[in-house]
Amino acid sequence: MSVTIDIAGLRPERLAVVPSPLAELGMALHALSEPGHHPGLQGWVTGVTARLDSHLADRMCEADFLWRSTFSDLFLPFAGVPGRSTLPGATLAEELDQLDKLTDEQFVDAALEFTCALPYSTSGPDALSDAEVRHRALDLAAARGPQQLRFSERLLADPPRIRAWLRQFLQDCDEAFFAETWSRLRHQLAADARHKTDLLRHRGLAEALAAVSPAVTLDEAAARITVDKLGEGHTAVGDGRLLLVPTSLGWPHLMVLHRHDWQPVLHYPVGSPEPTAPPTVEQLALRMTALSHPVRMRICRNIARSAYTTGELAQVHGMTAPEISRHLGVLKKAGLITTRRRGRYVQHQLDVTMVARLGSDFLEGILR
């Protein structure tokens, strides 16, 4: 499973690494709504929450599904501006002006993304003009609760009113806490953008993408970027840009904007605590499957304590050596055991560190 970006015909000047204050504000709102996703930000979340005005906190809950359960493309409006060549603004005010340049149809579609009612990677009817799509969007919003339903009804009835509400809310967040946060983070993001731009110029796209994340790879022959994620999607640069947008608040989320007719955007975390080479989604599934079998779980109990030969394990478990070998083969293929030769004997031992990482690897994999 992955999201792919077709970059055929992409010229170097059409690729840019640029920080986005609005995207970072979106990640800040997400971290405040889902602090469990961001254990490294607990101190910041606690500090902001403690001094947050109760009225603003209530408004934050009013439409938190735009940044809690999904990261709405509304926080990357430059990607949707007609012409497919707009860069992120240097200030939050500039990007809020870009948000105003989206059509009502674009705004509504992006805001209703949490319902999954609308096509994303392909073109299709929109909820403002198609009664069937509108009805389905409201049904799915109702399934998410009365708050989402009320918001969706107001959005579909009067998009300009919701647009004005959202702009004012984001401006109030900036005044309450984000301006201070951005003044601290923007230097790190600018430095990372310069570093990635230098890699692009002097080392090429493959090395720049490898520095973004080990989960991002380039197939130069196929002119395709692949982002290893627990989901599928496809987009193409076409006559537009490819934008790389760094975030200091985003780990473990590595996101790809692949909305139809918008510029592709790779929104990646910087300074993340992720391992140098996190497992792919396929490797993660292989490891969890390997550990799910009851016989292999019992084998792991033995080899977690000491190294065992195949014959010893066969005797302990009352099984044949070939049966034990097959189970050990599954664990070895998943990278969960190590083997060493002692004379004519081969001993197997559980890689306890690798197994201990599975919890954090699993969380990183599904949130990536």
Short mmCIF file of C-alpha atoms in Angstrom, two decimals:
data_model
loop_
_atom_site.label_atom_id
_atom_site.label_comp_id
_atom_site.label_asym_id
_atom_site.label_seq_id
_atom_site.Cartn_x
_atom_site.Cartn_y
_atom_site.Cartn_z
CA MET A 1 0.00 0.00 0.00
CA SER A 2 1.29 3.43 -0.89
CA VAL A 3 0.58 6.84 -2.35
CA THR A 4 2.35 7.55 -5.63
CA ILE A 5 3.16 10.85 -7.34
CA ASP A 6 3.81 10.86 -11.09
CA ILE A 7 6.56 13.43 -11.71
CA ALA A 8 7.02 12.89 -15.46
CA GLY A 9 8.17 16.15 -17.05
CA LEU A 10 8.80 17.87 -13.72
CA ARG A 11 11.37 20.66 -14.19
CA PRO A 12 13.70 21.52 -11.28
CA GLU A 13 12.27 25.03 -10.94
CA ARG A 14 8.78 23.54 -10.41
CA LEU A 15 9.86 21.75 -7.23
CA ALA A 16 9.95 23.82 -4.06
CA VAL A 17 10.59 23.25 -0.36
CA VAL A 18 8.67 25.93 1.54
CA PRO A 19 7.36 26.18 5.13
CA SER A 20 3.68 27.03 5.60
CA PRO A 21 2.42 28.89 8.68
CA LEU A 22 -1.17 27.80 8.02
CA ALA A 23 -0.16 24.14 7.69
CA GLU A 24 1.76 24.44 10.97
CA LEU A 25 -1.27 26.00 12.65
CA GLY A 26 -3.30 23.02 11.43
CA MET A 27 -0.78 20.64 13.00
CA ALA A 28 -0.89 22.67 16.22
CA LEU A 29 -4.68 22.29 16.35
CA HIS A 30 -4.33 18.56 15.69
CA ALA A 31 -1.78 18.14 18.48
CA LEU A 32 -4.05 20.03 20.89
CA SER A 33 -7.01 17.80 19.92
CA GLU A 34 -5.09 14.50 19.79
CA PRO A 35 -2.15 14.82 22.22
CA GLY A 36 -1.82 11.04 22.31
CA HIS A 37 -0.47 11.15 18.75
CA HIS A 38 2.31 13.50 19.82
CA PRO A 39 3.92 12.41 23.11
CA GLY A 40 6.89 14.68 22.46
CA LEU A 41 4.62 17.75 22.55
CA GLN A 42 2.99 17.08 25.92
CA GLY A 43 4.67 20.05 27.58
CA TRP A 44 3.63 22.44 24.81
CA VAL A 45 0.06 21.06 24.74
CA THR A 46 -0.28 21.41 28.51
CA GLY A 47 1.02 24.96 28.46
CA VAL A 48 -1.26 26.12 25.64
CA THR A 49 -4.32 24.37 27.03
CA ALA A 50 -3.80 25.88 30.49
CA ARG A 51 -3.95 29.46 29.22
CA LEU A 52 -6.56 28.95 26.49
CA ASP A 53 -9.62 31.17 26.74
CA SER A 54 -12.73 29.03 27.43
CA HIS A 55 -14.67 30.64 24.58
CA LEU A 56 -11.89 29.86 22.09
CA ALA A 57 -11.63 26.31 23.47
CA ASP A 58 -15.36 25.82 22.82
CA ARG A 59 -14.98 27.09 19.26
CA MET A 60 -12.02 24.77 18.80
CA CYS A 61 -14.32 21.83 19.56
CA GLU A 62 -16.99 23.08 17.17
CA ALA A 63 -15.17 21.93 14.04
CA ASP A 64 -12.29 19.86 15.43
CA PHE A 65 -12.99 17.08 12.92
CA LEU A 66 -11.22 19.31 10.36
CA TRP A 67 -7.93 18.65 12.15
CA ARG A 68 -8.55 15.81 14.65
CA SER A 69 -9.60 12.76 12.61
CA THR A 70 -8.16 14.03 9.33
CA PHE A 71 -5.86 16.86 8.37
CA SER A 72 -8.06 18.92 6.08
CA ASP A 73 -6.57 20.20 2.84
CA LEU A 74 -8.00 23.58 3.84
CA PHE A 75 -4.73 24.05 5.73
CA LEU A 76 -2.83 23.76 2.41
CA PRO A 77 -4.92 26.17 0.30
CA PHE A 78 -2.02 27.22 -1.95
CA ALA A 79 -2.22 23.76 -3.53
CA GLY A 80 -5.76 24.39 -4.72
CA VAL A 81 -5.41 27.93 -6.07
CA PRO A 82 -6.18 27.91 -9.82
CA GLY A 83 -3.07 27.79 -11.99
CA ARG A 84 -1.37 25.04 -9.93
CA SER A 85 1.70 27.21 -9.35
CA THR A 86 1.04 29.03 -6.06
CA LEU A 87 3.57 28.73 -3.22
CA PRO A 88 2.76 28.88 0.51
CA GLY A 89 2.55 32.39 1.87
CA ALA A 90 5.26 33.86 4.05
CA THR A 91 2.73 34.83 6.72
CA LEU A 92 -0.48 33.41 8.09
CA ALA A 93 -2.40 36.41 6.74
CA GLU A 94 -1.14 35.70 3.21
CA GLU A 95 -2.24 32.08 3.44
CA LEU A 96 -5.66 33.02 4.79
CA ASP A 97 -5.98 35.20 1.69
CA GLN A 98 -5.09 32.11 -0.38
CA LEU A 99 -7.84 30.22 1.43
CA ASP A 100 -10.25 32.91 0.26
CA LYS A 101 -9.20 32.23 -3.34
CA LEU A 102 -10.59 28.69 -3.27
CA THR A 103 -13.98 28.33 -4.90
CA ASP A 104 -16.96 27.45 -2.73
CA GLU A 105 -16.95 23.99 -4.33
CA GLN A 106 -13.28 23.45 -3.40
CA PHE A 107 -13.81 24.75 0.12
CA VAL A 108 -16.87 22.57 0.75
CA ASP A 109 -15.27 19.43 -0.71
CA ALA A 110 -12.16 19.87 1.44
CA ALA A 111 -14.20 20.63 4.56
CA LEU A 112 -16.35 17.53 4.03
CA GLU A 113 -13.33 15.26 3.64
CA PHE A 114 -14.02 13.70 7.06
CA THR A 115 -17.25 12.14 5.67
CA CYS A 116 -15.38 10.25 2.90
CA ALA A 117 -18.45 10.96 0.76
CA LEU A 118 -16.64 12.66 -2.08
CA PRO A 119 -14.09 11.35 -4.60
CA TYR A 120 -10.58 12.45 -3.66
CA SER A 121 -8.02 11.40 -6.26
CA THR A 122 -10.48 11.61 -9.16
CA SER A 123 -12.98 14.13 -10.43
CA GLY A 124 -16.65 13.80 -9.55
CA PRO A 125 -19.82 15.70 -8.66
CA ASP A 126 -19.65 18.09 -5.72
CA ALA A 127 -22.00 18.37 -2.76
CA LEU A 128 -23.15 21.89 -3.62
CA SER A 129 -24.51 21.00 -7.04
CA ASP A 130 -25.40 17.31 -6.78
CA ALA A 131 -28.36 16.39 -4.55
CA GLU A 132 -27.33 12.73 -4.24
CA VAL A 133 -23.79 13.59 -3.13
CA ARG A 134 -25.18 16.17 -0.73
CA HIS A 135 -27.58 13.65 0.83
CA ARG A 136 -24.83 11.05 1.23
CA ALA A 137 -22.48 13.60 2.82
CA LEU A 138 -25.13 14.57 5.37
CA ASP A 139 -25.91 10.91 6.13
CA LEU A 140 -22.25 10.18 6.79
CA ALA A 141 -21.88 13.36 8.84
CA ALA A 142 -24.86 12.27 10.96
CA ALA A 143 -23.12 8.94 11.59
CA ARG A 144 -20.22 10.91 13.10
CA GLY A 145 -22.49 12.69 15.55
CA PRO A 146 -24.73 15.76 15.86
CA GLN A 147 -21.80 18.19 15.92
CA GLN A 148 -20.54 17.10 12.49
CA LEU A 149 -24.09 17.09 11.13
CA ARG A 150 -24.79 20.64 12.30
CA PHE A 151 -21.51 21.87 10.82
CA SER A 152 -22.17 20.11 7.50
CA GLU A 153 -25.70 21.50 7.26
CA ARG A 154 -24.46 25.03 7.89
CA LEU A 155 -21.60 24.54 5.44
CA LEU A 156 -23.85 23.36 2.63
CA ALA A 157 -26.49 26.00 3.32
CA ASP A 158 -24.13 28.99 3.51
CA PRO A 159 -20.47 28.37 2.54
CA PRO A 160 -19.44 32.06 2.79
CA ARG A 161 -20.60 32.18 6.40
CA ILE A 162 -18.51 29.12 7.36
CA ARG A 163 -15.53 30.50 5.45
CA ALA A 164 -15.74 33.73 7.46
CA TRP A 165 -16.16 31.76 10.70
CA LEU A 166 -13.07 29.64 9.97
CA ARG A 167 -10.93 32.61 9.02
CA GLN A 168 -11.84 34.47 12.20
CA PHE A 169 -11.24 31.36 14.30
CA LEU A 170 -7.76 30.85 12.82
CA GLN A 171 -6.90 34.51 13.38
CA ASP A 172 -8.00 34.20 17.01
CA CYS A 173 -5.84 31.08 17.44
CA ASP A 174 -2.90 33.00 16.02
CA GLU A 175 -3.39 35.77 18.54
CA ALA A 176 -3.99 33.40 21.47
CA PHE A 177 -1.07 31.00 21.04
CA PHE A 178 0.17 30.33 17.53
CA ALA A 179 2.06 33.57 16.77
CA GLU A 180 4.39 32.85 19.69
CA THR A 181 4.83 29.23 18.62
CA TRP A 182 5.46 30.17 14.97
CA SER A 183 8.09 32.75 15.92
CA ARG A 184 10.00 29.92 17.57
CA LEU A 185 9.48 27.23 14.94
CA ARG A 186 9.82 29.16 11.70
CA HIS A 187 13.62 29.36 11.97
CA GLN A 188 13.94 25.58 12.24
CA LEU A 189 11.59 25.08 9.30
CA ALA A 190 13.39 27.66 7.18
CA ALA A 191 16.73 25.96 7.94
CA ASP A 192 15.32 22.58 6.97
CA ALA A 193 13.89 24.02 3.74
CA ARG A 194 17.32 25.46 2.86
CA HIS A 195 18.98 22.12 3.61
CA LYS A 196 16.55 20.15 1.43
CA THR A 197 16.88 22.74 -1.36
CA ASP A 198 20.67 22.40 -1.26
CA LEU A 199 20.33 18.61 -1.48
CA LEU A 200 18.05 19.01 -4.50
CA ARG A 201 20.52 21.28 -6.27
CA HIS A 202 23.72 19.42 -5.48
CA ARG A 203 22.74 15.79 -4.82
CA GLY A 204 19.48 15.34 -6.71
CA LEU A 205 15.88 14.52 -5.93
CA ALA A 206 16.52 10.97 -4.69
CA GLU A 207 18.79 12.12 -1.85
CA ALA A 208 16.51 15.01 -0.94
CA LEU A 209 13.53 12.65 -0.64
CA ALA A 210 15.58 10.17 1.39
CA ALA A 211 16.34 13.02 3.79
CA VAL A 212 12.62 13.80 4.03
CA SER A 213 11.81 10.28 5.24
CA PRO A 214 12.99 6.70 4.62
CA ALA A 215 9.33 6.01 3.73
CA VAL A 216 9.68 8.17 0.60
CA THR A 217 11.44 6.66 -2.43
CA LEU A 218 12.08 7.72 -6.01
CA ASP A 219 11.93 5.48 -9.07
CA GLU A 220 13.78 7.63 -11.57
CA ALA A 221 13.15 5.30 -14.50
CA ALA A 222 9.39 5.38 -13.91
CA ALA A 223 9.42 9.08 -12.90
CA ARG A 224 7.45 8.17 -9.80
CA ILE A 225 7.68 8.99 -6.10
CA THR A 226 6.27 6.37 -3.73
CA VAL A 227 5.29 7.13 -0.14
CA ASP A 228 4.86 4.03 2.00
CA LYS A 229 1.55 4.52 3.83
CA LEU A 230 -1.32 2.40 5.12
CA GLY A 231 -3.55 3.58 2.29
CA GLU A 232 -3.60 4.00 -1.45
CA GLY A 233 -3.71 7.01 -3.72
CA HIS A 234 -2.22 8.52 -6.83
CA THR A 235 -1.57 11.98 -8.16
CA ALA A 236 0.48 13.60 -10.89
CA VAL A 237 2.40 16.86 -11.07
CA GLY A 238 1.29 17.49 -14.65
CA ASP A 239 1.69 21.17 -15.42
CA GLY A 240 1.83 22.14 -11.74
CA ARG A 241 4.41 22.11 -8.97
CA LEU A 242 5.56 19.54 -6.47
CA LEU A 243 5.71 21.12 -3.03
CA LEU A 244 7.56 19.82 0.02
CA VAL A 245 6.29 21.43 3.22
CA PRO A 246 8.16 20.76 6.50
CA THR A 247 6.45 20.66 9.90
CA SER A 248 7.99 20.78 13.38
CA LEU A 249 4.80 19.63 15.10
CA GLY A 250 3.80 16.83 12.75
CA TRP A 251 5.65 13.65 13.74
CA PRO A 252 4.65 10.84 13.24
CA HIS A 253 2.41 12.06 10.42
CA LEU A 254 3.86 12.00 6.90
CA MET A 255 1.06 13.23 4.65
CA VAL A 256 0.55 13.46 0.93
CA LEU A 257 -2.01 15.83 -0.56
CA HIS A 258 -3.20 14.00 -3.67
CA ARG A 259 -6.58 15.70 -4.21
CA HIS A 260 -7.72 15.79 -7.83
CA ASP A 261 -6.60 18.92 -9.71
CA TRP A 262 -4.61 20.28 -6.72
CA GLN A 263 -0.83 20.51 -6.64
CA PRO A 264 0.77 17.47 -4.98
CA VAL A 265 2.16 18.31 -1.55
CA LEU A 266 4.41 16.19 0.65
CA HIS A 267 3.92 17.42 4.24
CA TYR A 268 6.77 15.91 6.27
CA PRO A 269 8.03 16.12 9.88
CA VAL A 270 11.47 17.50 10.68
CA GLY A 271 13.55 16.68 13.73
CA SER A 272 11.49 13.52 14.24
CA PRO A 273 12.50 10.79 16.69
CA GLU A 274 11.72 8.06 14.18
CA PRO A 275 14.41 5.41 13.61
CA THR A 276 16.73 5.84 10.66
CA ALA A 277 14.94 3.15 8.69
CA PRO A 278 11.42 2.56 10.03
CA PRO A 279 9.77 -0.65 8.78
CA THR A 280 7.58 -0.46 5.73
CA VAL A 281 3.88 -1.13 6.17
CA GLU A 282 4.44 -4.53 4.53
CA GLN A 283 7.23 -5.39 6.98
CA LEU A 284 5.10 -4.28 9.90
CA ALA A 285 2.21 -6.51 8.77
CA LEU A 286 4.65 -9.42 8.31
CA ARG A 287 5.99 -9.04 11.85
CA MET A 288 2.60 -8.80 13.49
CA THR A 289 1.33 -11.79 11.52
CA ALA A 290 4.41 -13.78 12.51
CA LEU A 291 3.74 -13.15 16.19
CA SER A 292 0.02 -13.88 16.00
CA HIS A 293 0.37 -17.68 15.71
CA PRO A 294 0.06 -19.45 19.11
CA VAL A 295 2.91 -21.88 18.41
CA ARG A 296 5.25 -19.07 17.42
CA MET A 297 4.23 -17.13 20.53
CA ARG A 298 5.26 -20.10 22.66
CA ILE A 299 8.53 -20.44 20.74
CA CYS A 300 9.18 -16.74 21.37
CA ARG A 301 8.68 -17.31 25.08
CA ASN A 302 11.56 -19.79 25.03
CA ILE A 303 13.98 -17.97 22.77
CA ALA A 304 13.40 -14.64 24.53
CA ARG A 305 15.21 -16.06 27.55
CA SER A 306 18.02 -17.99 25.87
CA ALA A 307 19.28 -19.27 22.53
CA TYR A 308 17.83 -22.65 21.46
CA THR A 309 18.58 -25.05 18.64
CA THR A 310 15.82 -26.37 16.40
CA GLY A 311 16.14 -29.80 18.01
CA GLU A 312 15.79 -28.39 21.51
CA LEU A 313 12.66 -26.46 20.54
CA ALA A 314 11.20 -29.54 18.88
CA GLN A 315 11.68 -31.52 22.09
CA VAL A 316 10.24 -28.76 24.29
CA HIS A 317 7.12 -28.35 22.15
CA GLY A 318 6.59 -32.00 21.18
CA MET A 319 6.86 -31.22 17.47
CA THR A 320 9.07 -32.38 14.64
CA ALA A 321 12.21 -30.48 13.69
CA PRO A 322 10.79 -29.56 10.22
CA GLU A 323 7.66 -28.10 11.86
CA ILE A 324 9.77 -25.98 14.21
CA SER A 325 11.99 -24.93 11.28
CA ARG A 326 8.99 -23.63 9.37
CA HIS A 327 7.89 -21.50 12.32
CA LEU A 328 11.44 -20.22 12.86
CA GLY A 329 11.60 -19.38 9.15
CA VAL A 330 8.52 -17.17 9.46
CA LEU A 331 10.00 -15.35 12.47
CA LYS A 332 13.36 -14.95 10.72
CA LYS A 333 11.77 -13.60 7.52
CA ALA A 334 9.98 -11.03 9.67
CA GLY A 335 13.33 -9.99 11.17
CA LEU A 336 12.36 -10.99 14.70
CA ILE A 337 15.04 -13.56 15.52
CA THR A 338 18.80 -13.81 15.22
CA THR A 339 20.79 -16.96 14.57
CA ARG A 340 24.33 -17.91 15.42
CA ARG A 341 26.42 -21.00 14.78
CA ARG A 342 28.18 -22.77 17.64
CA GLY A 343 30.23 -25.58 16.07
CA ARG A 344 27.75 -27.83 14.29
CA TYR A 345 24.75 -26.33 16.11
CA VAL A 346 22.69 -23.34 15.02
CA GLN A 347 21.02 -21.43 17.84
CA HIS A 348 18.06 -19.08 17.53
CA GLN A 349 17.22 -16.18 19.82
CA LEU A 350 14.45 -13.59 19.84
CA ASP A 351 15.50 -10.04 18.97
CA VAL A 352 13.87 -8.53 22.05
CA THR A 353 14.68 -4.95 21.01
CA MET A 354 12.93 -5.42 17.67
CA VAL A 355 9.85 -6.92 19.31
CA ALA A 356 9.78 -4.14 21.92
CA ARG A 357 9.74 -1.59 19.08
CA LEU A 358 6.65 -3.09 17.50
CA GLY A 359 4.28 -1.01 19.60
CA SER A 360 5.82 2.31 18.56
CA ASP A 361 6.43 1.05 15.02
CA PHE A 362 2.78 0.03 14.71
CA LEU A 363 1.60 3.42 15.96
CA GLU A 364 3.98 5.26 13.61
CA GLY A 365 2.91 3.07 10.70
CA ILE A 366 -0.83 3.63 11.07
CA LEU A 367 -0.45 7.36 11.78
CA ARG A 368 2.10 8.00 9.05
#
